[in-house]
Amino acid sequence: MPSYKLTYFNGRGLGEVSRLIFAAAGQKFEDVRYERDQFPAHKAEMPLGQMPVLEVDGVKLPQSSAIARYLAKEFHLAGKDNFDQAKVDAVVDTVGDSFKGFIPTIFEQDPVKKEEIKKKFFTDDLPKHLQNLETLGKLYGNGGHFFVGNQLTWADLYFYNFAQTYIEAEADCLNNFPWLKQNRAEVEKQPKIAEYLKQRPKTQF
Amino acid sequence: MSTYKLYYFNVRGRGEVARLIFAAADQKYEDIRYEREEWVSHKSEMPLGQMPVLEYNGVKLPQSAAINRFLANQFHLAGKDNFDQAKVDAVVDTINDMISKYRPIRMEQDEAKQKELTKTFLADELPKHLQNLEGLGKLYGSGGSFFVGNNLTWADLYFYDIAQHILELDENIFNNYPWLKENRQQVEKQPKIAEYLKNRPKTSH
């Protein structure tokens, strides 16, 4: 049994998808969390000076999506064959596309400008991506509630995580997307996920 | 016998890595290239109204990264096991981080501004990304010239393709990065790749 150590900030951010995958798999791991002021002292330990980093039996792996996909494959949450795994990747990439538009709303300092770009994101930008995600769910989901092949994959966990950020900024953003709402409800109902969501640290991001 | 169709514009862009993978694998496929005016009438045929799209045995898959990884997996150019595949993914993501900083500059309409931004990119931004990539190649490359595990993988093909754009900004850039220079030369020397590079259409980007 390999030993897993995940190193990230004390927040959800780009590390949470991997934590959700560990939880869904019922897999123990060392969940190292650095506060912002602790990170500089550890930066040089990371292959790219960034987090998250996964350490498997002492070998370090950077890049959040590479980490998440690896863990998903190890724990059979990636899709049943190469093509299903590709469909899962396509869903993940589409969620990723949606998040690119959200990033400026996080970093904008001017409150008036921030509100303006936030409004534009939720009115003009996000709905297109959510529509695309529903399209993929209906195309690949075999009539079920999960994105690919009628079973939970890391695509569902990935969407669950990023959608949480959107909902915290704009509570109604999924109201016109019943398939996506149902998909999130199914994820939350999974016993190991429900347990994890109840216990996990409540953080600002 | 599986059938592969790739739909993209008649440029390298986000479609070329898939074409390089097909070439390296010596795999036949239908290389569909739409000119811009033709594309309008085909947009609604694509799951997300975008290209590239791969059609595998009649089923469509969007998102260039998902397509590239799927093809690499099919043709054993993805890495020998889950962890090597994760290292390949990490290299690809690091190349993406580099290119995401450059794309906005390419979109800049004002020529003077673009020149200025390009200068800053080359001086301040690009070096750390190239250093990161050399770092990963030395960490994962088992002492060889390929990024992961002493074998050609799609990470090498992806870097080869993206580097061509960087070289258009500064043809001497890799003189300061001998490992990356050698990596590209090793890719070009692969017989099937050399043949493909000689015969492929010459396009603007």
mmCIF file of C-alpha atoms in Angstrom:
data_model
loop_
_atom_site.group_PDB
_atom_site.id
_atom_site.type_symbol
_atom_site.label_atom_id
_atom_site.label_comp_id
_atom_site.label_asym_id
_atom_site.label_seq_id
_atom_site.Cartn_x
_atom_site.Cartn_y
_atom_site.Cartn_z
ATOM 1 C CA MET A 1 0.000 0.000 0.000
ATOM 2 C CA PRO A 2 1.663 3.265 -1.101
ATOM 3 C CA SER A 3 1.828 6.214 1.279
ATOM 4 C CA TYR A 4 0.215 9.452 0.109
ATOM 5 C CA LYS A 5 0.950 12.979 1.294
ATOM 6 C CA LEU A 6 -0.903 15.978 -0.117
ATOM 7 C CA THR A 7 0.585 19.404 0.605
ATOM 8 C CA TYR A 8 -1.508 22.535 0.011
ATOM 9 C CA PHE A 9 -2.810 25.682 1.660
ATOM 10 C CA ASN A 10 -5.370 25.450 4.418
ATOM 11 C CA GLY A 11 -8.242 25.978 2.008
ATOM 12 C CA ARG A 12 -10.195 24.228 -0.757
ATOM 13 C CA GLY A 13 -8.764 26.012 -3.817
ATOM 14 C CA LEU A 14 -6.870 23.698 -6.149
ATOM 15 C CA GLY A 15 -6.279 21.011 -3.533
ATOM 16 C CA GLU A 16 -9.827 20.119 -2.565
ATOM 17 C CA VAL A 17 -10.630 17.920 -5.567
ATOM 18 C CA SER A 18 -7.845 15.549 -4.510
ATOM 19 C CA ARG A 19 -9.146 15.523 -0.935
ATOM 20 C CA LEU A 20 -12.623 14.661 -2.267
ATOM 21 C CA ILE A 21 -11.122 11.826 -4.328
ATOM 22 C CA PHE A 22 -9.316 10.410 -1.276
ATOM 23 C CA ALA A 23 -12.589 10.682 0.663
ATOM 24 C CA ALA A 24 -14.692 9.001 -2.037
ATOM 25 C CA ALA A 25 -12.148 6.185 -2.171
ATOM 26 C CA GLY A 26 -12.005 5.828 1.607
ATOM 27 C CA GLN A 27 -8.208 6.198 1.301
ATOM 28 C CA LYS A 28 -6.029 7.480 4.144
ATOM 29 C CA PHE A 29 -3.506 10.217 3.342
ATOM 30 C CA GLU A 30 -1.440 12.856 5.118
ATOM 31 C CA ASP A 31 -3.313 16.145 4.612
ATOM 32 C CA VAL A 32 -0.595 18.794 5.062
ATOM 33 C CA ARG A 33 -2.060 22.316 5.188
ATOM 34 C CA TYR A 34 0.078 25.467 5.241
ATOM 35 C CA GLU A 35 -1.223 28.894 6.184
ATOM 36 C CA ARG A 36 -0.159 31.635 3.740
ATOM 37 C CA ASP A 37 2.697 32.843 5.948
ATOM 38 C CA GLN A 38 4.054 29.301 6.418
ATOM 39 C CA PHE A 39 4.372 28.585 2.691
ATOM 40 C CA PRO A 40 7.475 30.706 1.838
ATOM 41 C CA ALA A 41 9.633 28.533 4.094
ATOM 42 C CA HIS A 42 8.573 25.417 2.154
ATOM 43 C CA LYS A 43 8.482 26.813 -1.398
ATOM 44 C CA ALA A 44 11.927 25.475 -2.282
ATOM 45 C CA GLU A 45 10.812 21.931 -1.367
ATOM 46 C CA MET A 46 8.250 21.917 -4.192
ATOM 47 C CA PRO A 47 9.311 20.902 -7.732
ATOM 48 C CA LEU A 48 7.807 24.095 -9.220
ATOM 49 C CA GLY A 49 7.755 26.203 -6.053
ATOM 50 C CA GLN A 50 3.962 25.821 -5.994
ATOM 51 C CA MET A 51 1.227 23.765 -4.357
ATOM 52 C CA PRO A 52 -0.580 21.414 -4.363
ATOM 53 C CA VAL A 53 2.065 18.715 -4.431
ATOM 54 C CA LEU A 54 1.369 15.005 -4.025
ATOM 55 C CA GLU A 55 4.078 12.805 -2.594
ATOM 56 C CA VAL A 56 3.731 9.075 -3.337
ATOM 57 C CA ASP A 57 6.285 6.853 -1.603
ATOM 58 C CA GLY A 58 8.605 9.855 -1.454
ATOM 59 C CA VAL A 59 8.331 11.004 -5.109
ATOM 60 C CA LYS A 60 6.827 14.467 -5.619
ATOM 61 C CA LEU A 61 4.237 15.358 -8.251
ATOM 62 C CA PRO A 62 3.098 18.957 -8.886
ATOM 63 C CA GLN A 63 0.056 20.327 -10.810
ATOM 64 C CA SER A 64 -3.420 19.909 -9.326
ATOM 65 C CA SER A 65 -5.088 18.254 -12.336
ATOM 66 C CA ALA A 66 -2.245 15.761 -12.852
ATOM 67 C CA ILE A 67 -2.519 14.876 -9.143
ATOM 68 C CA ALA A 68 -6.303 14.513 -9.203
ATOM 69 C CA ARG A 69 -6.323 12.424 -12.364
ATOM 70 C CA TYR A 70 -3.611 10.127 -10.984
ATOM 71 C CA LEU A 71 -5.492 9.551 -7.737
ATOM 72 C CA ALA A 72 -8.763 9.010 -9.612
ATOM 73 C CA LYS A 73 -7.103 6.365 -11.787
ATOM 74 C CA GLU A 74 -5.561 4.637 -8.770
ATOM 75 C CA PHE A 75 -8.945 4.468 -7.029
ATOM 76 C CA HIS A 76 -11.083 3.621 -10.103
ATOM 77 C CA LEU A 77 -12.822 6.999 -10.198
ATOM 78 C CA ALA A 78 -11.478 8.039 -13.601
ATOM 79 C CA GLY A 79 -13.718 6.179 -16.072
ATOM 80 C CA LYS A 80 -13.869 2.528 -17.086
ATOM 81 C CA ASP A 81 -11.664 2.653 -20.203
ATOM 82 C CA ASN A 82 -9.546 5.104 -22.248
ATOM 83 C CA PHE A 83 -12.515 6.672 -24.016
ATOM 84 C CA ASP A 84 -14.629 7.108 -20.862
ATOM 85 C CA GLN A 85 -11.557 8.613 -19.195
ATOM 86 C CA ALA A 86 -11.314 11.021 -22.143
ATOM 87 C CA LYS A 87 -14.972 12.026 -21.669
ATOM 88 C CA VAL A 88 -14.213 12.641 -17.971
ATOM 89 C CA ASP A 89 -11.209 14.772 -18.983
ATOM 90 C CA ALA A 90 -13.381 16.759 -21.410
ATOM 91 C CA VAL A 91 -15.868 17.558 -18.621
ATOM 92 C CA VAL A 92 -13.016 18.571 -16.298
ATOM 93 C CA ASP A 93 -11.527 20.819 -19.009
ATOM 94 C CA THR A 94 -14.932 22.445 -19.540
ATOM 95 C CA VAL A 95 -15.249 23.191 -15.812
ATOM 96 C CA GLY A 96 -11.709 24.572 -16.008
ATOM 97 C CA ASP A 97 -12.717 26.840 -18.898
ATOM 98 C CA SER A 98 -15.531 28.257 -16.737
ATOM 99 C CA PHE A 99 -13.142 28.989 -13.878
ATOM 100 C CA LYS A 100 -10.790 31.062 -16.052
ATOM 101 C CA GLY A 101 -13.492 33.741 -16.245
ATOM 102 C CA PHE A 102 -14.015 33.678 -12.485
ATOM 103 C CA ILE A 103 -10.378 34.279 -11.533
ATOM 104 C CA PRO A 104 -10.427 38.059 -12.255
ATOM 105 C CA THR A 105 -13.345 38.404 -9.840
ATOM 106 C CA ILE A 106 -11.171 36.975 -7.067
ATOM 107 C CA PHE A 107 -8.187 39.259 -7.603
ATOM 108 C CA GLU A 108 -9.871 42.580 -8.449
ATOM 109 C CA GLN A 109 -9.265 44.944 -5.521
ATOM 110 C CA ASP A 110 -11.514 47.856 -6.451
ATOM 111 C CA PRO A 111 -14.947 46.967 -4.972
ATOM 112 C CA VAL A 112 -16.956 48.741 -7.678
ATOM 113 C CA LYS A 113 -15.003 47.123 -10.488
ATOM 114 C CA LYS A 114 -15.144 43.763 -8.701
ATOM 115 C CA GLU A 115 -18.925 43.895 -8.512
ATOM 116 C CA GLU A 116 -19.064 44.813 -12.201
ATOM 117 C CA ILE A 117 -16.931 41.904 -13.426
ATOM 118 C CA LYS A 118 -18.722 39.551 -11.057
ATOM 119 C CA LYS A 119 -22.079 40.563 -12.518
ATOM 120 C CA LYS A 120 -20.787 40.139 -16.064
ATOM 121 C CA PHE A 121 -19.372 36.710 -15.228
ATOM 122 C CA PHE A 122 -22.604 35.381 -13.765
ATOM 123 C CA THR A 123 -24.860 36.964 -16.397
ATOM 124 C CA ASP A 124 -22.900 36.500 -19.635
ATOM 125 C CA ASP A 125 -20.024 34.105 -19.122
ATOM 126 C CA LEU A 126 -20.890 31.294 -16.711
ATOM 127 C CA PRO A 127 -24.265 30.331 -18.246
ATOM 128 C CA LYS A 128 -22.564 29.334 -21.534
ATOM 129 C CA HIS A 129 -20.202 27.001 -19.699
ATOM 130 C CA LEU A 130 -22.991 25.547 -17.562
ATOM 131 C CA GLN A 131 -24.965 24.905 -20.752
ATOM 132 C CA ASN A 132 -21.932 23.130 -22.203
ATOM 133 C CA LEU A 133 -21.613 21.019 -19.054
ATOM 134 C CA GLU A 134 -25.269 19.967 -19.215
ATOM 135 C CA THR A 135 -24.724 19.067 -22.883
ATOM 136 C CA LEU A 136 -21.795 16.823 -21.984
ATOM 137 C CA GLY A 137 -23.676 15.231 -19.076
ATOM 138 C CA LYS A 138 -26.557 14.358 -21.357
ATOM 139 C CA LEU A 139 -24.205 13.183 -24.130
ATOM 140 C CA TYR A 140 -21.957 10.978 -21.972
ATOM 141 C CA GLY A 141 -24.033 10.237 -18.866
ATOM 142 C CA ASN A 142 -25.952 7.237 -20.215
ATOM 143 C CA GLY A 143 -29.187 8.789 -18.963
ATOM 144 C CA GLY A 144 -27.988 8.958 -15.361
ATOM 145 C CA HIS A 145 -27.081 11.794 -13.025
ATOM 146 C CA PHE A 146 -23.317 11.500 -13.239
ATOM 147 C CA PHE A 147 -21.323 13.108 -16.034
ATOM 148 C CA VAL A 148 -19.912 9.911 -17.543
ATOM 149 C CA GLY A 149 -21.158 6.361 -17.813
ATOM 150 C CA ASN A 150 -23.661 6.293 -14.991
ATOM 151 C CA GLN A 151 -21.078 6.198 -12.229
ATOM 152 C CA LEU A 152 -19.283 8.673 -9.985
ATOM 153 C CA THR A 153 -16.015 9.914 -11.468
ATOM 154 C CA TRP A 154 -13.670 12.731 -10.541
ATOM 155 C CA ALA A 155 -15.484 14.883 -13.135
ATOM 156 C CA ASP A 156 -18.469 14.969 -10.751
ATOM 157 C CA LEU A 157 -16.223 15.790 -7.784
ATOM 158 C CA TYR A 158 -14.426 18.484 -9.827
ATOM 159 C CA PHE A 159 -17.677 20.158 -10.830
ATOM 160 C CA TYR A 160 -19.016 19.801 -7.289
ATOM 161 C CA ASN A 161 -16.006 21.653 -5.898
ATOM 162 C CA PHE A 162 -15.857 24.562 -8.359
ATOM 163 C CA ALA A 163 -19.618 25.008 -8.381
ATOM 164 C CA GLN A 164 -19.457 25.481 -4.616
ATOM 165 C CA THR A 165 -17.278 28.541 -5.195
ATOM 166 C CA TYR A 166 -19.760 29.909 -7.727
ATOM 167 C CA ILE A 167 -22.743 29.273 -5.454
ATOM 168 C CA GLU A 168 -21.029 31.013 -2.545
ATOM 169 C CA ALA A 169 -20.621 34.079 -4.793
ATOM 170 C CA GLU A 170 -24.062 33.870 -6.411
ATOM 171 C CA ALA A 171 -26.520 31.529 -4.730
ATOM 172 C CA ASP A 172 -28.931 31.228 -7.696
ATOM 173 C CA CYS A 173 -26.392 30.511 -10.426
ATOM 174 C CA LEU A 174 -27.555 26.919 -11.010
ATOM 175 C CA ASN A 175 -31.286 27.651 -10.933
ATOM 176 C CA ASN A 176 -31.633 27.313 -14.718
ATOM 177 C CA PHE A 177 -29.611 24.111 -14.789
ATOM 178 C CA PRO A 178 -31.620 21.315 -13.152
ATOM 179 C CA TRP A 179 -29.367 18.536 -14.484
ATOM 180 C CA LEU A 180 -26.335 20.126 -12.832
ATOM 181 C CA LYS A 181 -28.249 20.722 -9.613
ATOM 182 C CA GLN A 182 -29.284 17.058 -9.535
ATOM 183 C CA ASN A 183 -25.704 15.987 -10.291
ATOM 184 C CA ARG A 184 -24.426 17.895 -7.237
ATOM 185 C CA ALA A 185 -27.177 16.446 -5.077
ATOM 186 C CA GLU A 186 -26.132 12.930 -6.112
ATOM 187 C CA VAL A 187 -22.500 13.660 -5.222
ATOM 188 C CA GLU A 188 -23.481 14.967 -1.778
ATOM 189 C CA LYS A 189 -25.564 11.843 -1.107
ATOM 190 C CA GLN A 190 -22.615 9.445 -1.540
ATOM 191 C CA PRO A 191 -22.056 8.232 2.053
ATOM 192 C CA LYS A 192 -18.277 8.736 2.152
ATOM 193 C CA ILE A 193 -18.608 12.184 0.548
ATOM 194 C CA ALA A 194 -21.422 13.191 2.917
ATOM 195 C CA GLU A 195 -19.272 12.159 5.862
ATOM 196 C CA TYR A 196 -16.250 14.061 4.525
ATOM 197 C CA LEU A 197 -18.260 17.231 3.828
ATOM 198 C CA LYS A 198 -19.561 17.163 7.392
ATOM 199 C CA GLN A 199 -16.092 16.803 8.934
ATOM 200 C CA ARG A 200 -13.828 18.880 6.720
ATOM 201 C CA PRO A 201 -12.365 22.200 7.959
ATOM 202 C CA LYS A 202 -14.491 25.233 7.078
ATOM 203 C CA THR A 203 -12.157 27.622 5.256
ATOM 204 C CA GLN A 204 -12.426 30.984 3.560
ATOM 205 C CA PHE A 205 -11.643 29.701 0.075
ATOM 206 C CA MET B 1 -10.769 -1.615 -36.649
ATOM 207 C CA SER B 2 -11.316 1.711 -34.860
ATOM 208 C CA THR B 3 -11.917 4.857 -36.873
ATOM 209 C CA TYR B 4 -10.515 8.256 -35.987
ATOM 210 C CA LYS B 5 -11.582 11.631 -37.404
ATOM 211 C CA LEU B 6 -10.031 14.904 -36.283
ATOM 212 C CA TYR B 7 -11.949 18.120 -36.969
ATOM 213 C CA TYR B 8 -10.053 21.399 -36.753
ATOM 214 C CA PHE B 9 -9.128 24.544 -38.656
ATOM 215 C CA ASN B 10 -6.490 24.446 -41.362
ATOM 216 C CA VAL B 11 -3.767 25.550 -38.943
ATOM 217 C CA ARG B 12 -1.561 23.958 -36.262
ATOM 218 C CA GLY B 13 -3.063 25.776 -33.274
ATOM 219 C CA ARG B 14 -4.768 23.453 -30.794
ATOM 220 C CA GLY B 15 -5.021 20.576 -33.255
ATOM 221 C CA GLU B 16 -1.408 19.919 -34.150
ATOM 222 C CA VAL B 17 -0.429 17.864 -31.110
ATOM 223 C CA ALA B 18 -3.100 15.284 -32.007
ATOM 224 C CA ARG B 19 -1.709 15.185 -35.557
ATOM 225 C CA LEU B 20 1.820 14.676 -34.163
ATOM 226 C CA ILE B 21 0.556 11.820 -31.964
ATOM 227 C CA PHE B 22 -1.142 10.129 -34.940
ATOM 228 C CA ALA B 23 2.107 10.552 -36.906
ATOM 229 C CA ALA B 24 4.323 9.164 -34.120
ATOM 230 C CA ALA B 25 1.983 6.187 -33.822
ATOM 231 C CA ASP B 26 1.761 5.758 -37.586
ATOM 232 C CA GLN B 27 -2.029 5.673 -37.198
ATOM 233 C CA LYS B 28 -4.342 6.502 -40.087
ATOM 234 C CA TYR B 29 -7.062 9.074 -39.445
ATOM 235 C CA GLU B 30 -9.243 11.534 -41.325
ATOM 236 C CA ASP B 31 -7.577 14.959 -40.972
ATOM 237 C CA ILE B 32 -10.554 17.275 -41.544
ATOM 238 C CA ARG B 33 -9.528 20.922 -41.860
ATOM 239 C CA TYR B 34 -12.185 23.645 -42.100
ATOM 240 C CA GLU B 35 -11.409 27.100 -43.435
ATOM 241 C CA ARG B 36 -13.007 29.847 -41.321
ATOM 242 C CA GLU B 37 -15.949 30.407 -43.697
ATOM 243 C CA GLU B 38 -16.732 26.671 -43.840
ATOM 244 C CA TRP B 39 -16.658 26.370 -40.045
ATOM 245 C CA VAL B 40 -19.789 28.445 -39.516
ATOM 246 C CA SER B 41 -22.002 25.771 -41.070
ATOM 247 C CA HIS B 42 -20.424 22.981 -38.969
ATOM 248 C CA LYS B 43 -20.344 24.686 -35.565
ATOM 249 C CA SER B 44 -23.621 23.157 -34.382
ATOM 250 C CA GLU B 45 -22.326 19.646 -35.185
ATOM 251 C CA MET B 46 -19.723 19.932 -32.416
ATOM 252 C CA PRO B 47 -20.682 19.187 -28.788
ATOM 253 C CA LEU B 48 -19.458 22.570 -27.478
ATOM 254 C CA GLY B 49 -19.575 24.501 -30.755
ATOM 255 C CA GLN B 50 -15.774 24.478 -30.817
ATOM 256 C CA MET B 51 -12.854 22.590 -32.320
ATOM 257 C CA PRO B 52 -10.757 20.518 -32.202
ATOM 258 C CA VAL B 53 -13.118 17.563 -31.928
ATOM 259 C CA LEU B 54 -12.126 13.928 -32.214
ATOM 260 C CA GLU B 55 -14.661 11.464 -33.549
ATOM 261 C CA TYR B 56 -13.794 7.972 -32.338
ATOM 262 C CA ASN B 57 -15.914 5.166 -33.726
ATOM 263 C CA GLY B 58 -18.652 7.713 -34.419
ATOM 264 C CA VAL B 59 -18.671 9.365 -30.960
ATOM 265 C CA LYS B 60 -17.505 12.986 -30.656
ATOM 266 C CA LEU B 61 -15.050 14.216 -28.023
ATOM 267 C CA PRO B 62 -14.216 17.925 -27.531
ATOM 268 C CA GLN B 63 -11.325 19.625 -25.640
ATOM 269 C CA SER B 64 -7.839 19.388 -27.109
ATOM 270 C CA ALA B 65 -6.135 18.124 -23.925
ATOM 271 C CA ALA B 66 -8.666 15.315 -23.482
ATOM 272 C CA ILE B 67 -8.258 14.390 -27.151
ATOM 273 C CA ASN B 68 -4.451 14.413 -26.972
ATOM 274 C CA ARG B 69 -4.310 12.342 -23.799
ATOM 275 C CA PHE B 70 -6.806 9.806 -25.173
ATOM 276 C CA LEU B 71 -4.840 9.324 -28.382
ATOM 277 C CA ALA B 72 -1.577 9.051 -26.436
ATOM 278 C CA ASN B 73 -3.157 6.401 -24.207
ATOM 279 C CA GLN B 74 -4.459 4.477 -27.221
ATOM 280 C CA PHE B 75 -1.033 4.431 -28.884
ATOM 281 C CA HIS B 76 1.172 3.921 -25.796
ATOM 282 C CA LEU B 77 2.635 7.426 -25.859
ATOM 283 C CA ALA B 78 1.230 8.466 -22.479
ATOM 284 C CA GLY B 79 3.633 6.879 -19.982
ATOM 285 C CA LYS B 80 4.149 3.288 -18.861
ATOM 286 C CA ASP B 81 1.956 3.312 -15.730
ATOM 287 C CA ASN B 82 -0.365 5.634 -13.783
ATOM 288 C CA PHE B 83 2.441 7.487 -12.039
ATOM 289 C CA ASP B 84 4.510 8.033 -15.211
ATOM 290 C CA GLN B 85 1.298 9.201 -16.890
ATOM 291 C CA ALA B 86 0.849 11.661 -14.026
ATOM 292 C CA LYS B 87 4.385 12.996 -14.568
ATOM 293 C CA VAL B 88 3.561 13.443 -18.271
ATOM 294 C CA ASP B 89 0.379 15.307 -17.285
ATOM 295 C CA ALA B 90 2.390 17.536 -14.923
ATOM 296 C CA VAL B 91 4.783 18.481 -17.743
ATOM 297 C CA VAL B 92 1.825 19.218 -20.038
ATOM 298 C CA ASP B 93 0.168 21.389 -17.370
ATOM 299 C CA THR B 94 3.435 23.286 -16.880
ATOM 300 C CA ILE B 95 3.635 23.945 -20.627
ATOM 301 C CA ASN B 96 0.022 25.173 -20.414
ATOM 302 C CA ASP B 97 0.914 27.570 -17.581
ATOM 303 C CA MET B 98 3.581 29.044 -19.846
ATOM 304 C CA ILE B 99 1.331 29.371 -22.856
ATOM 305 C CA SER B 100 -1.565 30.873 -20.861
ATOM 306 C CA LYS B 101 0.679 33.858 -20.122
ATOM 307 C CA TYR B 102 1.486 34.277 -23.811
ATOM 308 C CA ARG B 103 -1.958 33.910 -25.396
ATOM 309 C CA PRO B 104 -3.309 37.312 -24.202
ATOM 310 C CA ILE B 105 -0.251 38.943 -25.739
ATOM 311 C CA ARG B 106 -0.958 37.307 -29.082
ATOM 312 C CA MET B 107 -4.531 38.658 -28.932
ATOM 313 C CA GLU B 108 -3.333 42.264 -28.379
ATOM 314 C CA GLN B 109 -4.361 44.344 -31.399
ATOM 315 C CA ASP B 110 -2.200 47.405 -30.811
ATOM 316 C CA GLU B 111 1.125 46.573 -32.447
ATOM 317 C CA ALA B 112 3.247 48.825 -30.241
ATOM 318 C CA LYS B 113 1.614 47.481 -27.107
ATOM 319 C CA GLN B 114 2.079 43.910 -28.305
ATOM 320 C CA LYS B 115 5.779 44.527 -28.896
ATOM 321 C CA GLU B 116 6.122 45.897 -25.367
ATOM 322 C CA LEU B 117 4.207 43.012 -23.779
ATOM 323 C CA THR B 118 6.255 40.483 -25.757
ATOM 324 C CA LYS B 119 9.473 42.068 -24.521
ATOM 325 C CA THR B 120 8.280 41.811 -20.903
ATOM 326 C CA PHE B 121 7.115 38.233 -21.437
ATOM 327 C CA LEU B 122 10.499 37.170 -22.802
ATOM 328 C CA ALA B 123 12.452 38.928 -20.060
ATOM 329 C CA ASP B 124 10.336 38.383 -16.952
ATOM 330 C CA GLU B 125 7.862 35.552 -17.482
ATOM 331 C CA LEU B 126 9.205 32.974 -19.925
ATOM 332 C CA PRO B 127 12.510 32.145 -18.152
ATOM 333 C CA LYS B 128 10.865 30.741 -15.025
ATOM 334 C CA HIS B 129 8.575 28.506 -17.083
ATOM 335 C CA LEU B 130 11.460 27.161 -19.159
ATOM 336 C CA GLN B 131 13.456 26.593 -15.961
ATOM 337 C CA ASN B 132 10.475 24.722 -14.489
ATOM 338 C CA LEU B 133 10.286 22.527 -17.572
ATOM 339 C CA GLU B 134 14.015 21.743 -17.489
ATOM 340 C CA GLY B 135 13.552 20.989 -13.787
ATOM 341 C CA LEU B 136 10.816 18.453 -14.493
ATOM 342 C CA GLY B 137 12.764 16.882 -17.364
ATOM 343 C CA LYS B 138 15.731 16.328 -15.053
ATOM 344 C CA LEU B 139 13.506 15.070 -12.218
ATOM 345 C CA TYR B 140 11.437 12.629 -14.275
ATOM 346 C CA GLY B 141 13.540 11.959 -17.378
ATOM 347 C CA SER B 142 15.633 9.100 -15.934
ATOM 348 C CA GLY B 143 18.777 10.807 -17.232
ATOM 349 C CA GLY B 144 17.579 10.815 -20.847
ATOM 350 C CA SER B 145 16.455 13.503 -23.272
ATOM 351 C CA PHE B 146 12.715 12.886 -23.043
ATOM 352 C CA PHE B 147 10.602 14.436 -20.307
ATOM 353 C CA VAL B 148 9.475 11.202 -18.656
ATOM 354 C CA GLY B 149 11.023 7.798 -18.235
ATOM 355 C CA ASN B 150 13.441 7.788 -21.155
ATOM 356 C CA ASN B 151 10.650 7.276 -23.716
ATOM 357 C CA LEU B 152 8.926 9.603 -26.158
ATOM 358 C CA THR B 153 5.567 10.667 -24.748
ATOM 359 C CA TRP B 154 3.020 13.253 -25.784
ATOM 360 C CA ALA B 155 4.649 15.680 -23.308
ATOM 361 C CA ASP B 156 7.636 15.832 -25.695
ATOM 362 C CA LEU B 157 5.356 16.305 -28.710
ATOM 363 C CA TYR B 158 3.396 19.037 -26.908
ATOM 364 C CA PHE B 159 6.559 20.903 -25.931
ATOM 365 C CA TYR B 160 7.868 20.538 -29.474
ATOM 366 C CA ASP B 161 4.729 22.108 -30.896
ATOM 367 C CA ILE B 162 4.447 24.997 -28.407
ATOM 368 C CA ALA B 163 8.176 25.738 -28.640
ATOM 369 C CA GLN B 164 7.746 26.476 -32.333
ATOM 370 C CA HIS B 165 5.620 29.512 -31.369
ATOM 371 C CA ILE B 166 8.191 30.635 -28.790
ATOM 372 C CA LEU B 167 10.985 30.365 -31.357
ATOM 373 C CA GLU B 168 9.095 32.815 -33.563
ATOM 374 C CA LEU B 169 9.536 35.362 -30.757
ATOM 375 C CA ASP B 170 13.227 34.620 -30.244
ATOM 376 C CA GLU B 171 14.943 32.060 -32.440
ATOM 377 C CA ASN B 172 17.876 31.784 -30.014
ATOM 378 C CA ILE B 173 15.809 31.237 -26.885
ATOM 379 C CA PHE B 174 16.866 27.637 -26.321
ATOM 380 C CA ASN B 175 20.588 28.425 -26.413
ATOM 381 C CA ASN B 176 20.188 29.100 -22.689
ATOM 382 C CA TYR B 177 18.263 25.883 -22.126
ATOM 383 C CA PRO B 178 20.422 23.039 -23.445
ATOM 384 C CA TRP B 179 18.232 20.280 -22.028
ATOM 385 C CA LEU B 180 15.161 21.631 -23.823
ATOM 386 C CA LYS B 181 17.165 22.151 -27.011
ATOM 387 C CA GLU B 182 18.320 18.535 -26.953
ATOM 388 C CA ASN B 183 14.775 17.354 -26.170
ATOM 389 C CA ARG B 184 13.397 19.047 -29.303
ATOM 390 C CA GLN B 185 16.195 17.652 -31.433
ATOM 391 C CA GLN B 186 15.438 14.143 -30.205
ATOM 392 C CA VAL B 187 11.774 14.595 -31.141
ATOM 393 C CA GLU B 188 12.655 15.846 -34.640
ATOM 394 C CA LYS B 189 14.963 12.880 -35.200
ATOM 395 C CA GLN B 190 12.220 10.272 -34.645
ATOM 396 C CA PRO B 191 11.771 8.893 -38.193
ATOM 397 C CA LYS B 192 7.966 9.054 -38.291
ATOM 398 C CA ILE B 193 7.999 12.583 -36.855
ATOM 399 C CA ALA B 194 10.719 13.731 -39.277
ATOM 400 C CA GLU B 195 8.645 12.394 -42.164
ATOM 401 C CA TYR B 196 5.486 14.104 -40.900
ATOM 402 C CA LEU B 197 7.230 17.457 -40.350
ATOM 403 C CA LYS B 198 8.573 17.360 -43.895
ATOM 404 C CA ASN B 199 5.172 16.666 -45.464
ATOM 405 C CA ARG B 200 2.653 18.574 -43.336
ATOM 406 C CA PRO B 201 0.893 21.668 -44.712
ATOM 407 C CA LYS B 202 2.739 24.920 -43.971
ATOM 408 C CA THR B 203 0.309 27.205 -42.118
ATOM 409 C CA SER B 204 0.610 30.617 -40.489
ATOM 410 C CA HIS B 205 0.129 29.337 -36.924
#
